[in-house]
């Protein structure tokens, strides 16, 4: 059995002439066949020049944007450092893009991650990395928010953590209610962040400096 591919592996995904998919994580030929059928179903000609390579492009795109299905984000939180810091650590405005599982349309925005250390801290870039990895899956924003909070709380043995996501959903802007500019905000608080004072401090650090 092949090992799960990393994002860098997936950016280079290719398949052989016999249809064998390298890395063994994404069935590119199957996606290509499905995209071709979709084009036919909507009344297009998949053999015209502009669409001839579209199934292959879409297959490679799906391999990239769904690469989080084949990696474990916990790996980035395994290495911590002993540090006597008992105040809040916040990394805010982490840009991300993900895919709504209801319509397979993208949503994108910013994530804000905070935790209260319990004698151990993690490299701040690792918080951005877990956002990126968790985002690369078909999902709903609410679940993504909860998963990030659970990851930090469990893997960092934190005294508390808070996650806030704000995102624009194209399933609301280009179809359905057609409301471009609408933002969806979700939050997940754990441990000490359930206290109103800590939650208020987090909100102030994230939003008070915005104009």
XYZ file of C-alpha atoms in Angstrom:
211
model
C 0.000 0.000 0.000
C 1.379 3.391 -0.953
C 1.987 5.993 1.741
C -0.324 9.041 1.775
C 0.885 11.774 -0.534
C 2.039 15.104 0.775
C 0.785 18.352 -0.801
C 4.069 18.681 -2.703
C 3.608 15.178 -4.102
C 0.098 15.998 -5.215
C 1.140 19.130 -7.081
C 3.037 16.791 -9.399
C 0.453 14.042 -9.741
C 0.513 12.269 -13.079
C -0.535 8.961 -14.527
C 1.093 6.569 -16.904
C -0.052 5.585 -20.368
C -1.602 2.438 -18.878
C -3.773 4.497 -16.527
C -1.717 3.800 -13.418
C -1.931 6.702 -10.987
C 1.286 7.618 -9.218
C 1.031 8.021 -5.409
C -2.122 5.913 -5.299
C -4.277 8.564 -3.603
C -6.365 10.104 -6.384
C -7.947 8.273 -9.320
C -7.211 10.839 -12.042
C -8.555 8.791 -14.991
C -11.877 8.317 -13.190
C -12.205 12.049 -12.554
C -11.401 12.786 -16.190
C -14.115 10.404 -17.367
C -16.625 11.944 -14.961
C -15.833 15.520 -16.061
C -16.201 14.515 -19.692
C -19.647 13.071 -18.919
C -20.660 16.269 -17.120
C -19.692 18.355 -20.144
C -21.792 16.122 -22.383
C -24.703 16.238 -19.907
C -24.854 20.049 -19.935
C -24.858 20.121 -23.741
C -21.195 20.824 -24.460
C -18.808 19.114 -26.845
C -15.852 17.806 -24.792
C -13.888 17.265 -27.999
C -13.832 20.880 -29.090
C -10.497 22.635 -28.830
C -11.231 24.747 -25.752
C -12.502 21.776 -23.726
C -10.234 19.028 -24.987
C -7.869 19.208 -22.000
C -10.433 20.383 -19.443
C -11.069 16.939 -17.888
C -7.345 16.549 -17.242
C -7.068 20.055 -15.773
C -10.040 19.454 -13.475
C -8.639 16.115 -12.327
C -5.333 17.693 -11.366
C -7.128 20.577 -9.675
C -9.199 18.176 -7.551
C -6.045 16.288 -6.589
C -4.618 19.555 -5.286
C -7.619 21.091 -3.548
C -8.652 17.809 -1.907
C -5.121 16.818 -0.873
C -6.055 17.279 2.785
C -7.959 13.990 2.590
C -4.653 12.138 2.356
C -2.583 13.836 5.060
C -2.748 14.034 8.845
C -2.619 17.629 10.139
C -1.598 16.423 13.599
C 1.940 15.900 12.338
C 2.532 19.661 12.459
C 1.617 19.885 16.147
C 3.795 17.029 17.382
C 6.933 19.083 17.984
C 6.530 21.567 20.814
C 8.948 23.648 22.873
C 9.091 24.151 26.605
C 8.301 27.773 27.306
C 7.054 29.558 30.415
C 4.408 31.630 28.668
C 0.932 31.432 30.118
C -0.781 34.189 28.155
C -2.700 33.910 24.910
C -0.960 33.027 21.663
C -2.899 34.219 18.622
C -2.227 33.860 14.916
C -4.855 35.794 13.005
C -5.768 36.555 9.401
C -4.618 33.177 8.077
C -5.995 33.112 4.552
C -7.544 29.859 3.375
C -9.733 28.417 0.655
C -11.851 25.298 0.909
C -14.682 23.521 -0.883
C -18.298 23.356 0.237
C -19.410 19.736 0.249
C -22.988 20.605 -0.707
C -22.320 22.094 -4.147
C -18.570 21.551 -4.604
C -18.082 25.290 -4.865
C -15.269 27.130 -3.079
C -15.467 29.233 0.040
C -12.554 31.361 1.156
C -11.657 33.692 3.958
C -9.520 34.086 7.064
C -8.915 31.914 10.094
C -7.940 33.147 13.554
C -6.398 30.574 15.927
C -5.532 31.163 19.580
C -4.536 29.005 22.523
C -3.391 29.253 26.120
C -0.172 27.215 26.519
C 0.289 24.694 29.278
C 4.080 24.904 29.497
C 4.550 24.024 25.819
C 4.310 26.154 22.682
C 4.335 25.233 19.008
C 5.967 27.086 16.127
C 3.511 29.750 14.986
C 3.782 28.696 11.330
C 2.388 25.298 12.320
C -0.990 26.848 13.083
C -1.130 28.215 9.543
C -0.152 24.783 8.221
C -2.982 22.958 9.960
C -5.459 25.493 8.582
C -4.185 24.794 5.083
C -4.334 21.022 5.509
C -7.796 20.921 7.071
C -9.109 23.353 4.448
C -8.174 21.054 1.550
C -11.213 18.805 1.907
C -14.877 18.893 0.922
C -16.645 20.146 4.039
C -18.784 22.729 5.778
C -17.287 25.727 7.554
C -18.792 24.750 10.887
C -17.031 21.375 10.905
C -13.742 22.892 9.799
C -13.903 25.292 12.751
C -14.567 22.482 15.227
C -11.812 20.282 13.810
C -9.185 23.008 14.154
C -10.187 23.665 17.767
C -10.102 19.966 18.643
C -6.680 19.571 17.005
C -5.128 22.368 19.061
C -6.789 21.368 22.301
C -5.762 17.723 22.034
C -2.347 17.901 20.408
C -1.029 20.936 22.323
C -2.538 19.930 25.671
C -3.658 23.547 25.849
C -5.489 25.094 28.778
C -7.912 26.444 26.226
C -8.207 27.458 22.612
C -10.394 29.495 20.318
C -10.956 29.350 16.578
C -12.859 31.892 14.507
C -13.388 31.540 10.766
C -14.875 34.185 8.491
C -15.521 33.263 4.887
C -17.380 34.135 1.716
C -19.192 31.231 0.069
C -19.553 31.159 -3.701
C -22.564 28.866 -3.324
C -24.292 31.978 -1.937
C -22.822 34.511 -4.357
C -23.005 32.881 -7.814
C -26.102 30.715 -7.361
C -29.127 30.348 -5.118
C -29.734 33.568 -3.204
C -27.064 35.475 -5.202
C -25.722 37.501 -2.274
C -22.123 38.454 -3.082
C -20.296 39.996 -0.163
C -22.155 38.041 2.519
C -19.733 36.690 5.139
C -20.229 33.652 7.339
C -18.540 33.627 10.745
C -18.141 30.529 12.898
C -16.388 30.008 16.212
C -15.324 27.150 18.458
C -14.150 27.738 22.018
C -12.559 25.168 24.291
C -11.411 25.157 27.918
C -10.484 28.569 29.308
C -11.862 30.290 26.204
C -15.371 29.413 27.337
C -14.953 32.110 30.002
C -16.467 35.381 28.867
C -13.394 37.459 29.747
C -11.003 35.307 27.693
C -13.425 35.179 24.789
C -13.806 38.978 24.914
C -10.014 39.416 24.917
C -9.744 37.205 21.849
C -12.429 39.138 20.009
C -10.771 42.434 20.850
C -7.357 41.251 19.623
C -8.843 40.067 16.323
C -11.313 42.786 15.473
C -10.553 45.967 17.446
C -7.743 47.106 15.131
C -9.833 46.769 11.963
C -11.057 49.906 10.275
